[in-house]
Tab-separated table of C-alpha atoms in Angstrom:
chain	number	residue	atom	x	y	z
A	53	UNK	CA	-4.076	-18.778	-13.431
A	54	UNK	CA	-6.992	-19.369	-15.896
A	55	UNK	CA	-6.927	-17.535	-19.693
A	56	UNK	CA	-4.199	-15.290	-19.356
A	57	UNK	CA	-2.457	-16.593	-22.191
A	58	UNK	CA	-1.162	-13.767	-23.623
A	59	UNK	CA	0.642	-10.273	-22.774
A	60	UNK	CA	-3.425	-8.586	-23.361
A	61	UNK	CA	-4.781	-11.133	-21.073
A	62	UNK	CA	-2.199	-10.532	-18.292
A	63	UNK	CA	-3.255	-11.340	-14.314
A	64	UNK	CA	-3.785	-8.305	-12.697
A	65	UNK	CA	-1.848	-9.311	-9.228
A	66	UNK	CA	-0.656	-6.865	-6.357
A	67	UNK	CA	2.546	-7.570	-5.236
A	68	UNK	CA	3.775	-9.082	-2.801
A	69	UNK	CA	1.508	-12.311	-4.140
A	70	UNK	CA	1.837	-15.946	-4.760
A	71	UNK	CA	0.234	-17.754	-8.413
A	72	UNK	CA	-0.282	-20.871	-9.242
A	73	UNK	CA	-0.840	-22.325	-12.778
A	74	UNK	CA	-0.513	-24.771	-15.280
A	75	UNK	CA	1.087	-24.586	-18.977
A	76	UNK	CA	-1.632	-26.750	-20.184
A	77	UNK	CA	-0.745	-27.162	-23.760
A	78	UNK	CA	2.769	-26.834	-25.928
A	79	UNK	CA	3.929	-23.494	-26.421
A	80	UNK	CA	1.927	-21.705	-24.139
A	81	UNK	CA	2.645	-19.008	-21.595
A	82	UNK	CA	0.824	-17.436	-18.767
A	83	UNK	CA	0.896	-13.473	-17.554
A	84	UNK	CA	0.605	-11.844	-14.615
A	85	UNK	CA	1.086	-8.315	-14.939
A	86	UNK	CA	1.576	-4.935	-11.857
A	87	UNK	CA	2.812	-2.062	-10.847
A	88	UNK	CA	5.991	-0.989	-11.098
A	89	UNK	CA	8.209	1.892	-9.482
A	90	UNK	CA	10.991	3.747	-10.226
A	91	UNK	CA	13.837	2.257	-9.649
A	92	UNK	CA	12.437	-0.443	-6.938
A	93	UNK	CA	13.573	-3.885	-7.133
A	94	UNK	CA	11.923	-6.828	-7.699
A	95	UNK	CA	12.142	-10.564	-7.300
A	96	UNK	CA	10.177	-13.389	-9.381
A	97	UNK	CA	10.321	-16.962	-7.969
A	98	UNK	CA	9.414	-20.180	-9.736
A	99	UNK	CA	8.467	-23.909	-7.976
A	100	UNK	CA	7.954	-26.393	-10.256
A	101	UNK	CA	10.015	-28.811	-10.464
A	102	UNK	CA	11.573	-28.661	-6.591
A	103	UNK	CA	7.951	-29.874	-6.255
A	104	UNK	CA	7.432	-32.539	-8.864
A	105	UNK	CA	6.606	-30.806	-11.794
A	106	UNK	CA	8.070	-31.605	-15.202
A	107	UNK	CA	8.101	-27.886	-16.383
A	108	UNK	CA	11.261	-26.328	-17.339
A	109	UNK	CA	10.300	-23.020	-16.691
A	110	UNK	CA	11.402	-20.217	-18.233
A	111	UNK	CA	10.302	-15.932	-16.700
A	112	UNK	CA	10.666	-12.980	-18.709
A	113	UNK	CA	10.028	-9.404	-18.336
A	114	UNK	CA	7.879	-7.427	-20.692
A	115	UNK	CA	7.433	-3.592	-20.586
A	116	UNK	CA	3.342	-2.728	-21.701
A	117	UNK	CA	4.595	-2.171	-25.584
A	118	UNK	CA	5.686	-5.978	-25.256
A	119	UNK	CA	9.185	-5.421	-25.352
A	120	UNK	CA	11.037	-8.336	-23.718
A	121	UNK	CA	13.341	-6.926	-21.135
A	122	UNK	CA	14.952	-9.470	-19.312
A	123	UNK	CA	14.760	-13.452	-19.518
A	124	UNK	CA	15.507	-15.831	-17.371
A	125	UNK	CA	15.699	-20.301	-17.119
A	126	UNK	CA	17.097	-22.392	-14.438
A	127	UNK	CA	21.076	-21.160	-13.533
A	128	UNK	CA	23.362	-23.893	-12.216
A	129	UNK	CA	22.255	-26.348	-10.055
A	130	UNK	CA	19.114	-24.856	-9.488
A	131	UNK	CA	16.156	-26.186	-10.812
A	132	UNK	CA	14.004	-23.647	-11.569
A	133	UNK	CA	13.879	-20.180	-12.020
A	134	UNK	CA	14.688	-16.880	-10.169
A	135	UNK	CA	14.544	-13.568	-11.646
A	136	UNK	CA	15.637	-10.278	-10.005
A	137	UNK	CA	14.756	-7.300	-11.987
A	138	UNK	CA	15.021	-3.222	-11.615
A	139	UNK	CA	12.061	-1.508	-12.745
A	140	UNK	CA	13.128	1.435	-15.657
A	141	UNK	CA	10.521	3.422	-15.054
A	142	UNK	CA	7.396	3.642	-12.873
A	143	UNK	CA	4.584	2.304	-15.310
A	144	UNK	CA	2.659	-1.455	-15.635
A	145	UNK	CA	4.584	-4.986	-16.706
A	146	UNK	CA	4.048	-8.272	-17.470
A	147	UNK	CA	5.683	-11.265	-16.160
A	148	UNK	CA	5.941	-14.327	-18.607
A	149	UNK	CA	6.193	-17.736	-18.042
A	150	UNK	CA	6.617	-20.764	-20.600
A	151	UNK	CA	8.270	-23.756	-20.639
A	152	UNK	CA	11.929	-23.673	-22.263
A	153	UNK	CA	11.492	-26.586	-24.486
A	154	UNK	CA	8.261	-25.756	-25.952
A	155	UNK	CA	6.429	-28.449	-23.843
A	156	UNK	CA	2.885	-28.200	-21.912
A	157	UNK	CA	0.422	-30.792	-20.270
A	158	UNK	CA	-1.882	-30.844	-17.103
A	159	UNK	CA	1.026	-31.606	-15.077
A	160	UNK	CA	3.246	-28.760	-15.898
A	161	UNK	CA	1.813	-26.847	-12.829
A	162	UNK	CA	4.141	-23.857	-10.880
A	163	UNK	CA	3.581	-21.473	-8.873
A	164	UNK	CA	5.095	-18.197	-8.669
A	165	UNK	CA	5.885	-15.817	-6.489
A	166	UNK	CA	6.647	-12.262	-7.392
A	167	UNK	CA	7.784	-9.578	-4.686
A	168	UNK	CA	9.342	-5.992	-3.967
A	169	UNK	CA	12.855	-6.985	-2.559
A	170	UNK	CA	14.019	-4.362	0.458
A	171	UNK	CA	16.998	-4.159	2.014
A	172	UNK	CA	17.913	-7.672	4.272
A	173	UNK	CA	20.540	-9.775	5.433
A	174	UNK	CA	21.456	-13.458	5.276
A	175	UNK	CA	24.153	-15.637	7.415
A	176	UNK	CA	25.676	-18.959	7.130
A	177	UNK	CA	28.770	-21.244	7.743
A	178	UNK	CA	31.288	-23.193	5.980
A	179	UNK	CA	30.598	-26.603	7.861
A	180	UNK	CA	27.532	-28.165	9.671
A	181	UNK	CA	29.590	-30.402	11.918
A	182	UNK	CA	31.324	-28.222	14.344
A	183	UNK	CA	33.946	-30.079	16.882
A	184	UNK	CA	36.041	-29.298	19.369
A	185	UNK	CA	37.077	-30.207	23.443
A	186	UNK	CA	36.304	-29.224	27.091
A	187	UNK	CA	37.858	-26.215	27.395
A	188	UNK	CA	39.556	-25.300	24.148
A	189	UNK	CA	37.910	-22.285	22.613
A	190	UNK	CA	36.285	-23.132	18.884
A	191	UNK	CA	36.288	-19.904	16.607
A	192	UNK	CA	33.015	-19.330	14.250
A	193	UNK	CA	33.008	-17.922	11.244
A	194	UNK	CA	29.656	-16.264	10.356
A	195	UNK	CA	29.781	-14.989	6.707
A	196	UNK	CA	27.021	-12.129	6.452
A	197	UNK	CA	25.174	-11.699	2.736
A	198	UNK	CA	23.840	-7.705	3.063
A	199	UNK	CA	21.327	-7.878	0.077
A	200	UNK	CA	20.739	-4.391	-1.470
A	201	UNK	CA	23.660	-2.379	0.596
A	202	UNK	CA	21.411	-3.256	3.861
A	203	UNK	CA	23.000	-0.573	6.387
A	204	UNK	CA	21.961	-2.049	9.366
A	205	UNK	CA	23.580	-3.440	12.707
A	206	UNK	CA	23.348	-7.403	12.348
A	207	UNK	CA	23.607	-9.175	15.955
A	208	UNK	CA	24.842	-12.442	15.733
A	209	UNK	CA	24.643	-14.986	18.707
A	210	UNK	CA	23.965	-18.474	19.405
A	211	UNK	CA	20.292	-19.935	20.957
A	212	UNK	CA	19.241	-22.588	23.448
A	213	UNK	CA	23.408	-23.638	24.547
A	214	UNK	CA	23.476	-25.872	27.608
A	215	UNK	CA	24.423	-23.659	30.965
A	216	UNK	CA	27.268	-25.592	30.391
A	217	UNK	CA	28.810	-23.560	26.513
A	218	UNK	CA	28.981	-19.973	26.493
A	219	UNK	CA	29.169	-18.046	23.574
A	220	UNK	CA	29.017	-13.929	22.907
A	221	UNK	CA	26.612	-12.555	20.618
A	222	UNK	CA	29.118	-10.654	18.138
A	223	UNK	CA	27.666	-7.505	16.309
A	224	UNK	CA	28.098	-6.834	12.162
A	225	UNK	CA	28.625	-3.463	11.400
A	226	UNK	CA	28.310	-1.447	7.736
A	227	UNK	CA	31.395	-0.986	6.284
A	228	UNK	CA	33.842	-2.341	9.048
A	229	UNK	CA	35.377	-5.673	8.292
A	230	UNK	CA	32.931	-7.188	10.229
A	231	UNK	CA	30.189	-6.139	8.025
A	232	UNK	CA	30.489	-9.876	5.951
A	233	UNK	CA	32.550	-11.605	8.382
A	234	UNK	CA	32.045	-12.209	11.933
A	235	UNK	CA	33.446	-14.665	14.107
A	236	UNK	CA	31.875	-16.304	17.484
A	237	UNK	CA	33.628	-17.667	20.142
A	238	UNK	CA	32.619	-20.567	21.953
A	239	UNK	CA	33.572	-22.639	24.919
A	240	UNK	CA	32.312	-25.605	27.154
A	241	UNK	CA	33.006	-26.849	30.504
A	242	UNK	CA	31.444	-30.409	29.996
A	243	UNK	CA	30.645	-32.935	26.630
A	244	UNK	CA	28.065	-31.372	24.685
A	245	UNK	CA	26.768	-32.999	21.255
A	246	UNK	CA	23.497	-31.469	19.564
A	247	UNK	CA	22.040	-28.673	17.292
A	248	UNK	CA	23.737	-25.502	17.112
A	249	UNK	CA	20.999	-22.490	16.244
A	250	UNK	CA	23.030	-19.814	14.900
A	251	UNK	CA	21.095	-16.832	14.136
A	252	UNK	CA	21.361	-13.183	13.231
A	253	UNK	CA	18.960	-10.066	13.866
A	254	UNK	CA	18.610	-6.852	13.609
A	255	UNK	CA	15.913	-4.040	13.836
A	256	UNK	CA	13.907	-2.569	11.216
A	257	UNK	CA	11.417	-0.766	11.344
A	258	UNK	CA	10.890	-0.494	14.807
A	259	UNK	CA	10.788	-4.652	14.629
A	260	UNK	CA	13.344	-7.203	15.043
A	261	UNK	CA	13.386	-9.411	11.778
A	262	UNK	CA	15.709	-12.872	12.580
A	263	UNK	CA	17.248	-14.861	10.098
A	264	UNK	CA	18.578	-18.082	10.882
A	265	UNK	CA	22.453	-19.121	9.469
A	266	UNK	CA	22.722	-22.483	8.281
A	267	UNK	CA	25.131	-23.758	5.790
A	268	UNK	CA	24.870	-23.108	1.703
A	269	UNK	CA	23.498	-26.444	1.149
A	270	UNK	CA	21.462	-25.788	4.420
A	271	UNK	CA	22.224	-28.577	5.933
A	272	UNK	CA	21.484	-28.306	9.719
A	273	UNK	CA	24.324	-27.911	12.469
A	274	UNK	CA	26.011	-29.913	14.735
A	275	UNK	CA	28.291	-29.040	17.547
A	276	UNK	CA	30.458	-31.920	19.271
A	277	UNK	CA	32.369	-31.105	22.211
A	278	UNK	CA	34.652	-34.190	22.905
A	279	UNK	CA	35.988	-34.168	26.359
């Protein structure tokens, strides 16, 4: 972002888009404008502190009259803010980014992602280390998250297993007990040590969308089958 430091000078963009910029001076804010559809869901994400920038970013959404509709600073352990927002009407809206402490400088750089959210899904497991022994069945609970009430059938499986390890795929179906949680059942006929690639996939608009399952802290999953 260059000289887009007032709402009237907001940088017009089409979503989805990434915009890079700098809060170059104290008390400065940068502005981006976009067209929104009534009832559509949007997400605005900042990358700053996670990339070494000193910027303590604050995001806000303004309407065409400059009224602030929502604001977000970093929450919990998240170092950078992510703002989810539902448009109240059709029209032009503005996203502003500034420093929470009203500081600035050439090092206060950021990358801002703006996108419309679509119904989607993700999957995760509780532990990054899964252990069992030869011939003993291991149950792996996979938690399924359905964003914006995603209703498609989600197939959960493990890819890349050796021939000595079997694990049938399972399905998560909207509106049933499996909608939010499924259980994989794995058995091995020989000892094995290695990474486990759990994937969730679903057919979306004539294509297959795939999400890799991991832990909440994004650690790789490791499988150990002992003699």
